[in-house]
Amino acid sequence: MARQVALYHPWIYLKSGLERTLLELAKRSRHQWTFYTSHYDSENTYPDLKLYNIQEVNRVSVQREYRSVLNAAKTITQTVLPLEGKDLLVVSCDGLGSLITCRNRIPTINLCFTPLRAVYDEIYREHHLLQHAKKRWLALGFESAFRIIDKLLWSRYQKIISISDCVKTRIVSANLASKEKIDVVYPGIDEKNIVASDVFESFFFLPGRIMWTKNIELAITAFRQFKNLTKHNFRLVIAGMVDEKSKPYFEKLKQLAGHSPDVIFCLNPDDATLCDYYHRCYATLFTAFNEDLGLTPMEAMSHGKPVIAVNRGGPREVIVHGETGLLMPADENAFALAMEQLVSHQARARALGHAGLERVKQFTWEKFVSKMDDVVDRVTGETENLSKRSMKDDVLT
């Protein structure tokens, strides 16, 4: 039986793993989904999302300054969604999403990409407080108030779906929910696209959004060290979206690269361009300092390419060190050494890529959406049974 499901996410405006997950749900689910958002940018997110039912309600800013965030929080808190005829509300959570439950009280589950990282991710929080050192008092005050409100809102969820064990641990550590209430359901890649490439050109590939949390400076400094220590004629290709707030960071990266012809930036690539780079690259780099999961290592593995990733967070759930890729400290020397080892031992690089291709078959969109659909059925079924029992009790009394 197809259910009518409403999903709310505050911002649908990028090409990131979160928007990709929403798109795959809309494409593959046996249920009918309506997406509500407070900021929709159809031109900068995945074009195929236009094919589905996305409704913008009470537009908010995507800026991350405190005033903008507080205004967005106020607006989301006051938003009433048109939920008549909906069987379930799914809150897509990576920060402020839970505030939508203040005025919308139907059976609700949380699809959690992460609780607010500036509050609950200790590594992200440390970076955040350093960036706002002059307003540390404001940051800590916001954090204390948010923790109290957020814990109350999380108590309203019938079920929580976490995209990784890393995120589940973050939720439990913050006392937002018990581990028994949380299911881990991994997003992934398209099963039909798991095809080994036999092309290994002389470049490392770093895909994904170009923003400070991706720690792309690590890749650039490690690559420059790799080039200084070896005679290998390799390039580094960095491909991803740059939104308005990340433009200053992108400028810093260009300065760090020193206008070297060996460091190539490809901005706002489409899916075909990314697929071509995955197909042709020698290996893929993943430098985010504490990623919740990371779809780009999966994409690389689906092409049979080895991955060098920071040994922290979600990538440790996908990559088996020394078997399907390399997990390294977030250190330029370690990354440069790993790059040199892969280039100097081509047979090993290909073996890692082949093993990665076999492992990534565990992480597919088909499995993710099927499990999400099962959760929707289970929660709505439980709600209907409770309602029937309540009606029966009313009749008996």
mmCIF file of C-alpha atoms in Angstrom:
data_model
loop_
_atom_site.group_PDB
_atom_site.id
_atom_site.type_symbol
_atom_site.label_atom_id
_atom_site.label_comp_id
_atom_site.label_asym_id
_atom_site.label_seq_id
_atom_site.Cartn_x
_atom_site.Cartn_y
_atom_site.Cartn_z
ATOM 1 C CA MET A 1 0.000 0.000 0.000
ATOM 2 C CA ALA A 2 1.476 3.337 -1.060
ATOM 3 C CA ARG A 3 1.659 5.900 1.716
ATOM 4 C CA GLN A 4 1.518 9.664 1.373
ATOM 5 C CA VAL A 5 4.774 10.869 2.919
ATOM 6 C CA ALA A 6 5.805 14.466 3.555
ATOM 7 C CA LEU A 7 9.511 15.191 3.925
ATOM 8 C CA TYR A 8 10.875 18.466 5.263
ATOM 9 C CA HIS A 9 14.426 19.714 4.851
ATOM 10 C CA PRO A 10 15.265 23.381 5.473
ATOM 11 C CA TRP A 11 17.507 23.858 2.436
ATOM 12 C CA ILE A 12 17.443 22.091 -0.940
ATOM 13 C CA TYR A 13 19.910 24.111 -2.956
ATOM 14 C CA LEU A 14 23.165 22.180 -3.447
ATOM 15 C CA LYS A 15 24.563 19.126 -5.167
ATOM 16 C CA SER A 16 25.495 17.187 -2.057
ATOM 17 C CA GLY A 17 24.892 13.737 -0.677
ATOM 18 C CA LEU A 18 21.801 14.960 1.132
ATOM 19 C CA GLU A 19 20.067 16.238 -1.999
ATOM 20 C CA ARG A 20 21.150 13.105 -3.845
ATOM 21 C CA THR A 21 19.479 11.000 -1.138
ATOM 22 C CA LEU A 22 16.207 12.918 -1.478
ATOM 23 C CA LEU A 23 16.312 12.461 -5.248
ATOM 24 C CA GLU A 24 16.845 8.715 -4.952
ATOM 25 C CA LEU A 25 13.956 8.417 -2.489
ATOM 26 C CA ALA A 26 11.660 10.230 -4.910
ATOM 27 C CA LYS A 27 12.799 8.091 -7.861
ATOM 28 C CA ARG A 28 12.749 4.646 -6.266
ATOM 29 C CA SER A 29 10.258 4.574 -3.381
ATOM 30 C CA ARG A 30 6.980 2.669 -3.556
ATOM 31 C CA HIS A 31 5.432 5.525 -1.559
ATOM 32 C CA GLN A 32 4.384 9.000 -2.725
ATOM 33 C CA TRP A 33 6.701 11.732 -1.435
ATOM 34 C CA THR A 34 6.114 15.474 -1.194
ATOM 35 C CA PHE A 35 9.175 17.552 -0.319
ATOM 36 C CA TYR A 36 8.817 20.745 1.678
ATOM 37 C CA THR A 37 11.716 23.132 2.113
ATOM 38 C CA SER A 38 12.331 26.673 3.255
ATOM 39 C CA HIS A 39 14.893 27.351 0.530
ATOM 40 C CA TYR A 40 14.737 25.739 -2.904
ATOM 41 C CA ASP A 41 17.227 26.587 -5.641
ATOM 42 C CA SER A 42 16.282 24.453 -8.613
ATOM 43 C CA GLU A 43 19.147 25.734 -10.756
ATOM 44 C CA ASN A 44 21.997 24.777 -8.438
ATOM 45 C CA THR A 45 20.796 21.447 -7.110
ATOM 46 C CA TYR A 46 20.271 18.238 -9.111
ATOM 47 C CA PRO A 47 18.173 19.030 -12.219
ATOM 48 C CA ASP A 48 16.098 15.847 -11.888
ATOM 49 C CA LEU A 49 14.596 17.108 -8.635
ATOM 50 C CA LYS A 50 12.426 19.378 -10.785
ATOM 51 C CA LEU A 51 10.522 16.258 -11.839
ATOM 52 C CA TYR A 52 9.172 15.730 -8.335
ATOM 53 C CA ASN A 53 6.840 17.524 -5.970
ATOM 54 C CA ILE A 54 8.931 20.136 -4.152
ATOM 55 C CA GLN A 55 7.174 22.996 -2.376
ATOM 56 C CA GLU A 56 8.947 25.975 -0.843
ATOM 57 C CA VAL A 57 7.410 27.326 2.365
ATOM 58 C CA ASN A 58 8.493 30.473 4.244
ATOM 59 C CA ARG A 59 11.828 31.081 2.523
ATOM 60 C CA VAL A 60 14.890 31.496 4.745
ATOM 61 C CA SER A 61 18.514 32.433 4.124
ATOM 62 C CA VAL A 62 21.236 29.825 3.628
ATOM 63 C CA GLN A 63 23.861 32.024 5.293
ATOM 64 C CA ARG A 64 25.502 30.658 8.436
ATOM 65 C CA GLU A 65 26.025 33.888 10.380
ATOM 66 C CA TYR A 66 24.328 33.830 13.781
ATOM 67 C CA ARG A 67 21.689 36.415 12.896
ATOM 68 C CA SER A 68 20.715 34.541 9.739
ATOM 69 C CA VAL A 69 20.624 31.193 11.545
ATOM 70 C CA LEU A 70 18.483 32.582 14.371
ATOM 71 C CA ASN A 71 16.062 34.147 11.887
ATOM 72 C CA ALA A 72 15.863 30.865 9.984
ATOM 73 C CA ALA A 73 15.243 28.966 13.235
ATOM 74 C CA LYS A 74 12.420 31.344 14.162
ATOM 75 C CA THR A 75 10.804 30.982 10.737
ATOM 76 C CA ILE A 76 11.033 27.179 10.729
ATOM 77 C CA THR A 77 9.594 27.007 14.243
ATOM 78 C CA GLN A 78 6.542 29.005 13.120
ATOM 79 C CA THR A 79 5.980 27.143 9.832
ATOM 80 C CA VAL A 80 2.814 25.098 9.410
ATOM 81 C CA LEU A 81 3.068 22.567 6.594
ATOM 82 C CA PRO A 82 0.022 21.569 4.490
ATOM 83 C CA LEU A 83 -0.085 18.015 5.807
ATOM 84 C CA GLU A 84 -3.738 17.147 5.204
ATOM 85 C CA GLY A 85 -3.911 13.635 3.749
ATOM 86 C CA LYS A 86 -0.315 12.790 4.711
ATOM 87 C CA ASP A 87 0.340 9.568 6.586
ATOM 88 C CA LEU A 88 3.792 10.484 7.878
ATOM 89 C CA LEU A 89 6.244 13.358 8.202
ATOM 90 C CA VAL A 90 9.930 12.633 7.656
ATOM 91 C CA VAL A 91 12.296 15.293 8.953
ATOM 92 C CA SER A 92 15.568 15.339 7.033
ATOM 93 C CA CYS A 93 17.895 16.454 9.780
ATOM 94 C CA ASP A 94 21.354 17.979 9.548
ATOM 95 C CA GLY A 95 20.817 20.750 12.062
ATOM 96 C CA LEU A 96 17.679 22.885 12.335
ATOM 97 C CA GLY A 97 15.199 20.499 10.733
ATOM 98 C CA SER A 98 13.692 19.260 13.998
ATOM 99 C CA LEU A 99 12.281 22.743 14.647
ATOM 100 C CA ILE A 100 9.570 21.976 12.076
ATOM 101 C CA THR A 101 7.941 19.622 14.609
ATOM 102 C CA CYS A 102 6.946 22.580 16.793
ATOM 103 C CA ARG A 103 3.837 23.313 14.702
ATOM 104 C CA ASN A 104 3.394 20.036 12.842
ATOM 105 C CA ARG A 105 2.269 17.136 14.993
ATOM 106 C CA ILE A 106 1.594 14.022 12.941
ATOM 107 C CA PRO A 107 3.514 10.717 13.173
ATOM 108 C CA THR A 108 7.116 11.699 12.479
ATOM 109 C CA ILE A 109 10.468 10.023 11.902
ATOM 110 C CA ASN A 110 13.933 11.535 11.644
ATOM 111 C CA LEU A 111 16.164 10.803 8.644
ATOM 112 C CA CYS A 112 19.353 11.978 10.317
ATOM 113 C CA PHE A 113 22.376 12.941 8.252
ATOM 114 C CA THR A 114 23.791 14.437 11.443
ATOM 115 C CA PRO A 115 22.570 16.398 14.435
ATOM 116 C CA LEU A 116 23.842 19.984 14.302
ATOM 117 C CA ARG A 117 27.591 19.602 13.813
ATOM 118 C CA ALA A 118 28.547 22.928 15.402
ATOM 119 C CA VAL A 119 27.038 21.601 18.644
ATOM 120 C CA TYR A 120 27.396 17.803 18.604
ATOM 121 C CA ASP A 121 30.431 16.970 16.439
ATOM 122 C CA GLU A 122 33.383 17.670 18.713
ATOM 123 C CA ILE A 123 35.897 18.060 15.874
ATOM 124 C CA TYR A 124 33.613 20.335 13.851
ATOM 125 C CA ARG A 125 32.713 22.215 17.049
ATOM 126 C CA GLU A 126 36.399 22.894 17.740
ATOM 127 C CA HIS A 127 36.863 24.368 14.256
ATOM 128 C CA HIS A 128 33.658 26.359 14.619
ATOM 129 C CA LEU A 129 34.693 27.920 17.946
ATOM 130 C CA LEU A 130 38.111 28.822 16.535
ATOM 131 C CA GLN A 131 36.464 30.536 13.577
ATOM 132 C CA HIS A 132 34.231 32.508 15.966
ATOM 133 C CA ALA A 133 36.818 33.159 18.669
ATOM 134 C CA LYS A 134 35.773 36.808 19.019
ATOM 135 C CA LYS A 135 32.169 35.758 19.592
ATOM 136 C CA ARG A 136 32.858 32.632 21.614
ATOM 137 C CA TRP A 137 30.419 33.729 24.327
ATOM 138 C CA LEU A 138 27.664 33.952 21.725
ATOM 139 C CA ALA A 139 28.527 30.550 20.267
ATOM 140 C CA LEU A 140 28.469 28.858 23.666
ATOM 141 C CA GLY A 141 25.219 30.594 24.627
ATOM 142 C CA PHE A 142 23.566 29.477 21.402
ATOM 143 C CA GLU A 143 24.876 25.957 21.952
ATOM 144 C CA SER A 144 23.474 25.672 25.491
ATOM 145 C CA ALA A 145 20.026 26.915 24.492
ATOM 146 C CA PHE A 146 19.937 24.749 21.385
ATOM 147 C CA ARG A 147 20.812 21.569 23.285
ATOM 148 C CA ILE A 148 17.823 22.025 25.610
ATOM 149 C CA ILE A 149 15.344 22.727 22.819
ATOM 150 C CA ASP A 150 16.723 20.077 20.484
ATOM 151 C CA LYS A 151 16.490 17.280 23.041
ATOM 152 C CA LEU A 152 12.815 18.086 23.609
ATOM 153 C CA LEU A 153 12.094 18.038 19.880
ATOM 154 C CA TRP A 154 13.912 14.742 19.337
ATOM 155 C CA SER A 155 11.641 13.080 21.899
ATOM 156 C CA ARG A 156 8.771 13.497 19.400
ATOM 157 C CA TYR A 157 10.195 11.089 16.829
ATOM 158 C CA GLN A 158 8.682 7.613 16.540
ATOM 159 C CA LYS A 159 11.834 6.352 14.855
ATOM 160 C CA ILE A 160 15.268 7.656 13.875
ATOM 161 C CA ILE A 161 17.124 6.582 10.738
ATOM 162 C CA SER A 162 20.848 7.327 10.885
ATOM 163 C CA ILE A 163 22.961 7.293 7.719
ATOM 164 C CA SER A 164 25.979 5.752 9.512
ATOM 165 C CA ASP A 165 27.207 4.304 12.774
ATOM 166 C CA CYS A 166 29.299 7.464 13.131
ATOM 167 C CA VAL A 167 26.137 9.579 13.186
ATOM 168 C CA LYS A 168 24.364 7.090 15.462
ATOM 169 C CA THR A 169 27.199 7.374 17.981
ATOM 170 C CA ARG A 170 26.944 11.176 17.807
ATOM 171 C CA ILE A 171 23.206 11.025 18.510
ATOM 172 C CA VAL A 172 23.564 8.650 21.456
ATOM 173 C CA SER A 173 26.523 10.566 22.936
ATOM 174 C CA ALA A 174 24.429 13.745 22.887
ATOM 175 C CA ASN A 175 21.581 11.941 24.703
ATOM 176 C CA LEU A 176 19.191 12.847 21.900
ATOM 177 C CA ALA A 177 17.902 9.278 21.616
ATOM 178 C CA SER A 178 18.627 5.773 22.849
ATOM 179 C CA LYS A 179 20.449 3.391 20.534
ATOM 180 C CA GLU A 180 17.377 1.115 20.504
ATOM 181 C CA LYS A 181 15.375 3.842 18.766
ATOM 182 C CA ILE A 182 17.895 4.236 15.940
ATOM 183 C CA ASP A 183 18.297 2.183 12.773
ATOM 184 C CA VAL A 184 21.383 2.632 10.599
ATOM 185 C CA VAL A 185 20.470 2.673 6.888
ATOM 186 C CA TYR A 186 23.321 3.497 4.522
ATOM 187 C CA PRO A 187 22.819 5.654 1.436
ATOM 188 C CA GLY A 188 24.880 4.456 -1.464
ATOM 189 C CA ILE A 189 25.328 4.247 -5.191
ATOM 190 C CA ASP A 190 23.341 2.976 -8.172
ATOM 191 C CA GLU A 191 23.790 -0.779 -8.439
ATOM 192 C CA LYS A 192 23.852 -0.731 -12.241
ATOM 193 C CA ASN A 193 26.782 1.705 -12.183
ATOM 194 C CA ILE A 194 29.110 -0.695 -10.358
ATOM 195 C CA VAL A 195 31.424 -1.345 -13.273
ATOM 196 C CA ALA A 196 35.219 -1.592 -13.043
ATOM 197 C CA SER A 197 37.207 0.843 -15.159
ATOM 198 C CA ASP A 198 40.364 -0.364 -16.885
ATOM 199 C CA VAL A 199 41.624 3.202 -17.413
ATOM 200 C CA PHE A 200 44.168 4.540 -14.917
ATOM 201 C CA GLU A 201 45.402 7.935 -16.085
ATOM 202 C CA SER A 202 48.044 9.939 -14.263
ATOM 203 C CA PHE A 203 45.904 12.066 -11.975
ATOM 204 C CA PHE A 204 44.417 11.971 -8.521
ATOM 205 C CA PHE A 205 40.781 12.984 -8.262
ATOM 206 C CA LEU A 206 39.119 14.842 -5.385
ATOM 207 C CA PRO A 207 35.351 15.209 -5.947
ATOM 208 C CA GLY A 208 32.723 16.836 -3.735
ATOM 209 C CA ARG A 209 31.597 20.231 -2.533
ATOM 210 C CA ILE A 210 34.376 22.791 -2.292
ATOM 211 C CA MET A 211 33.958 24.046 1.264
ATOM 212 C CA TRP A 212 36.056 24.256 4.399
ATOM 213 C CA THR A 213 34.700 21.076 6.019
ATOM 214 C CA LYS A 214 36.175 19.054 3.149
ATOM 215 C CA ASN A 215 39.721 20.069 4.196
ATOM 216 C CA ILE A 216 40.834 20.313 0.571
ATOM 217 C CA GLU A 217 44.014 22.140 1.557
ATOM 218 C CA LEU A 218 45.265 18.773 2.866
ATOM 219 C CA ALA A 219 45.003 17.307 -0.642
ATOM 220 C CA ILE A 220 46.818 20.253 -2.229
ATOM 221 C CA THR A 221 49.710 20.340 0.260
ATOM 222 C CA ALA A 222 50.058 16.535 0.178
ATOM 223 C CA PHE A 223 50.050 16.537 -3.624
ATOM 224 C CA ARG A 224 52.731 19.233 -3.771
ATOM 225 C CA GLN A 225 54.854 17.204 -1.368
ATOM 226 C CA PHE A 226 54.259 14.063 -3.450
ATOM 227 C CA LYS A 227 55.450 15.949 -6.541
ATOM 228 C CA ASN A 228 58.540 17.292 -4.758
ATOM 229 C CA LEU A 229 59.556 13.855 -3.512
ATOM 230 C CA THR A 230 58.974 11.917 -6.730
ATOM 231 C CA LYS A 231 59.438 12.280 -10.458
ATOM 232 C CA HIS A 232 55.957 11.066 -11.307
ATOM 233 C CA ASN A 233 54.152 13.265 -13.821
ATOM 234 C CA PHE A 234 50.797 13.366 -12.055
ATOM 235 C CA ARG A 235 48.063 15.978 -11.736
ATOM 236 C CA LEU A 236 45.428 16.704 -9.082
ATOM 237 C CA VAL A 237 41.874 17.355 -10.286
ATOM 238 C CA ILE A 238 39.487 18.965 -7.776
ATOM 239 C CA ALA A 239 35.867 18.970 -8.949
ATOM 240 C CA GLY A 240 32.849 20.271 -7.086
ATOM 241 C CA MET A 241 30.278 22.926 -6.441
ATOM 242 C CA VAL A 242 31.205 26.297 -4.932
ATOM 243 C CA ASP A 243 28.247 28.092 -3.368
ATOM 244 C CA GLU A 244 28.300 31.787 -2.471
ATOM 245 C CA LYS A 245 29.443 31.376 1.123
ATOM 246 C CA SER A 246 32.361 29.136 0.072
ATOM 247 C CA LYS A 247 33.864 31.496 -2.501
ATOM 248 C CA PRO A 248 36.424 32.980 -0.042
ATOM 249 C CA TYR A 249 37.565 29.448 0.804
ATOM 250 C CA PHE A 250 37.918 28.632 -2.886
ATOM 251 C CA GLU A 251 40.111 31.705 -3.370
ATOM 252 C CA LYS A 252 42.388 30.498 -0.562
ATOM 253 C CA LEU A 253 42.696 27.119 -2.249
ATOM 254 C CA LYS A 254 43.725 28.727 -5.533
ATOM 255 C CA GLN A 255 46.408 30.713 -3.711
ATOM 256 C CA LEU A 256 47.614 27.555 -1.962
ATOM 257 C CA ALA A 257 47.845 25.768 -5.313
ATOM 258 C CA GLY A 258 50.034 28.624 -6.538
ATOM 259 C CA HIS A 259 48.454 28.635 -10.000
ATOM 260 C CA SER A 260 50.220 25.347 -10.714
ATOM 261 C CA PRO A 261 49.155 23.728 -14.011
ATOM 262 C CA ASP A 262 49.245 20.393 -12.182
ATOM 263 C CA VAL A 263 46.338 21.411 -9.896
ATOM 264 C CA ILE A 264 43.110 21.686 -11.874
ATOM 265 C CA PHE A 265 39.795 22.990 -10.534
ATOM 266 C CA CYS A 266 36.567 21.939 -12.240
ATOM 267 C CA LEU A 267 33.688 24.002 -10.848
ATOM 268 C CA ASN A 268 30.066 22.889 -10.699
ATOM 269 C CA PRO A 269 30.520 19.728 -12.805
ATOM 270 C CA ASP A 270 27.503 17.777 -14.008
ATOM 271 C CA ASP A 271 27.097 14.061 -13.312
ATOM 272 C CA ALA A 272 28.539 13.046 -16.693
ATOM 273 C CA THR A 273 31.728 15.028 -16.066
ATOM 274 C CA LEU A 274 32.163 13.526 -12.602
ATOM 275 C CA CYS A 275 31.584 10.033 -13.954
ATOM 276 C CA ASP A 276 34.241 10.619 -16.612
ATOM 277 C CA TYR A 277 36.779 11.724 -13.998
ATOM 278 C CA TYR A 278 36.022 8.698 -11.816
ATOM 279 C CA HIS A 279 36.436 6.459 -14.871
ATOM 280 C CA ARG A 280 39.807 7.910 -15.886
ATOM 281 C CA CYS A 281 41.520 8.773 -12.569
ATOM 282 C CA TYR A 282 44.292 6.736 -10.992
ATOM 283 C CA ALA A 283 42.943 7.061 -7.454
ATOM 284 C CA THR A 284 40.516 9.224 -5.466
ATOM 285 C CA LEU A 285 41.288 11.367 -2.422
ATOM 286 C CA PHE A 286 38.864 12.049 0.420
ATOM 287 C CA THR A 287 40.166 14.608 2.899
ATOM 288 C CA ALA A 288 37.096 15.772 4.890
ATOM 289 C CA PHE A 289 38.193 16.032 8.505
ATOM 290 C CA ASN A 290 35.230 14.188 10.061
ATOM 291 C CA GLU A 291 32.655 13.183 7.443
ATOM 292 C CA ASP A 292 29.313 11.693 8.491
ATOM 293 C CA LEU A 293 29.554 9.029 5.764
ATOM 294 C CA GLY A 294 30.833 10.169 2.363
ATOM 295 C CA LEU A 295 29.322 9.077 -0.927
ATOM 296 C CA THR A 296 32.359 9.986 -3.028
ATOM 297 C CA PRO A 297 34.507 7.087 -1.725
ATOM 298 C CA MET A 298 31.636 4.777 -2.682
ATOM 299 C CA GLU A 299 31.458 6.297 -6.161
ATOM 300 C CA ALA A 300 35.200 5.786 -6.620
ATOM 301 C CA MET A 301 34.982 2.191 -5.413
ATOM 302 C CA SER A 302 32.101 1.528 -7.815
ATOM 303 C CA HIS A 303 34.525 2.344 -10.660
ATOM 304 C CA GLY A 304 37.198 0.044 -9.233
ATOM 305 C CA LYS A 305 39.455 2.898 -8.104
ATOM 306 C CA PRO A 306 41.450 2.919 -4.836
ATOM 307 C CA VAL A 307 40.622 5.610 -2.269
ATOM 308 C CA ILE A 308 42.907 7.415 0.163
ATOM 309 C CA ALA A 309 40.734 8.840 2.938
ATOM 310 C CA VAL A 310 41.138 10.458 6.343
ATOM 311 C CA ASN A 311 40.918 7.787 9.034
ATOM 312 C CA ARG A 312 38.011 9.304 10.880
ATOM 313 C CA GLY A 313 34.210 9.273 10.787
ATOM 314 C CA GLY A 314 32.002 7.593 8.208
ATOM 315 C CA PRO A 315 34.675 6.515 5.679
ATOM 316 C CA ARG A 316 35.901 3.939 8.203
ATOM 317 C CA GLU A 317 32.576 2.150 7.737
ATOM 318 C CA VAL A 318 33.030 1.917 3.980
ATOM 319 C CA ILE A 319 36.790 1.485 3.465
ATOM 320 C CA VAL A 320 38.719 -1.440 4.958
ATOM 321 C CA HIS A 321 42.276 -0.181 5.386
ATOM 322 C CA GLY A 322 44.789 -2.079 3.302
ATOM 323 C CA GLU A 323 42.071 -4.187 1.672
ATOM 324 C CA THR A 324 39.731 -1.826 -0.189
ATOM 325 C CA GLY A 325 41.618 1.458 0.209
ATOM 326 C CA LEU A 326 43.888 3.396 2.532
ATOM 327 C CA LEU A 327 42.818 5.207 5.718
ATOM 328 C CA MET A 328 45.415 7.762 6.744
ATOM 329 C CA PRO A 329 45.885 10.425 9.439
ATOM 330 C CA ALA A 330 44.854 13.925 8.371
ATOM 331 C CA ASP A 331 48.491 14.753 7.718
ATOM 332 C CA GLU A 332 50.133 15.872 4.490
ATOM 333 C CA ASN A 333 53.155 13.607 4.991
ATOM 334 C CA ALA A 334 50.960 10.542 5.472
ATOM 335 C CA PHE A 335 48.817 11.373 2.440
ATOM 336 C CA ALA A 336 51.867 12.079 0.252
ATOM 337 C CA LEU A 337 53.385 8.738 1.255
ATOM 338 C CA ALA A 338 50.129 6.905 0.490
ATOM 339 C CA MET A 339 49.957 8.572 -2.931
ATOM 340 C CA GLU A 340 53.549 7.585 -3.670
ATOM 341 C CA GLN A 341 52.906 3.976 -2.608
ATOM 342 C CA LEU A 342 49.894 3.624 -4.923
ATOM 343 C CA VAL A 343 51.740 5.106 -7.881
ATOM 344 C CA SER A 344 54.867 3.009 -7.310
ATOM 345 C CA HIS A 345 52.902 -0.218 -6.884
ATOM 346 C CA GLN A 346 50.367 -0.264 -9.678
ATOM 347 C CA ALA A 347 49.354 -3.875 -9.110
ATOM 348 C CA ARG A 348 48.450 -3.107 -5.511
ATOM 349 C CA ALA A 349 46.483 -0.018 -6.545
ATOM 350 C CA ARG A 350 44.410 -2.091 -8.942
ATOM 351 C CA ALA A 351 43.912 -4.837 -6.345
ATOM 352 C CA LEU A 352 42.609 -2.306 -3.818
ATOM 353 C CA GLY A 353 40.264 -0.911 -6.451
ATOM 354 C CA HIS A 354 38.960 -4.370 -7.364
ATOM 355 C CA ALA A 355 38.319 -5.260 -3.702
ATOM 356 C CA GLY A 356 36.614 -1.911 -3.192
ATOM 357 C CA LEU A 357 34.294 -2.600 -6.114
ATOM 358 C CA GLU A 358 33.183 -5.845 -4.476
ATOM 359 C CA ARG A 359 32.665 -4.207 -1.084
ATOM 360 C CA VAL A 360 30.630 -1.262 -2.369
ATOM 361 C CA LYS A 361 27.933 -3.674 -3.540
ATOM 362 C CA GLN A 362 26.777 -3.584 0.092
ATOM 363 C CA PHE A 363 25.928 0.115 -0.227
ATOM 364 C CA THR A 364 23.328 0.722 -2.921
ATOM 365 C CA TRP A 365 20.374 3.039 -3.393
ATOM 366 C CA GLU A 366 18.178 0.021 -4.001
ATOM 367 C CA LYS A 367 18.882 -1.307 -0.494
ATOM 368 C CA PHE A 368 18.619 2.137 1.108
ATOM 369 C CA VAL A 369 15.218 2.991 -0.373
ATOM 370 C CA SER A 370 13.814 -0.484 0.293
ATOM 371 C CA LYS A 371 14.749 -0.211 3.977
ATOM 372 C CA MET A 372 13.349 3.330 4.181
ATOM 373 C CA ASP A 373 10.089 2.118 2.653
ATOM 374 C CA ASP A 374 9.930 -0.682 5.236
ATOM 375 C CA VAL A 375 10.346 1.838 8.062
ATOM 376 C CA VAL A 376 7.569 4.000 6.608
ATOM 377 C CA ASP A 377 5.280 0.948 6.454
ATOM 378 C CA ARG A 378 6.157 -0.117 9.980
ATOM 379 C CA VAL A 379 5.659 3.300 11.610
ATOM 380 C CA THR A 380 2.430 4.099 9.758
ATOM 381 C CA GLY A 381 1.137 0.585 10.474
ATOM 382 C CA GLU A 382 1.862 0.951 14.185
ATOM 383 C CA THR A 383 0.118 4.330 14.214
ATOM 384 C CA GLU A 384 -2.963 2.894 12.500
ATOM 385 C CA ASN A 385 -3.117 -0.011 14.970
ATOM 386 C CA LEU A 386 -2.911 2.380 17.921
ATOM 387 C CA SER A 387 -5.670 4.476 16.412
ATOM 388 C CA LYS A 388 -7.891 1.414 15.904
ATOM 389 C CA ARG A 389 -7.325 0.229 19.471
ATOM 390 C CA SER A 390 -8.133 3.714 20.767
ATOM 391 C CA MET A 391 -11.393 3.799 18.775
ATOM 392 C CA LYS A 392 -12.306 0.340 20.057
ATOM 393 C CA ASP A 393 -11.650 1.421 23.651
ATOM 394 C CA ASP A 394 -13.824 4.495 23.133
ATOM 395 C CA VAL A 395 -16.676 2.318 21.896
ATOM 396 C CA LEU A 396 -16.363 -0.048 24.845
ATOM 397 C CA THR A 397 -16.406 2.799 27.346
#
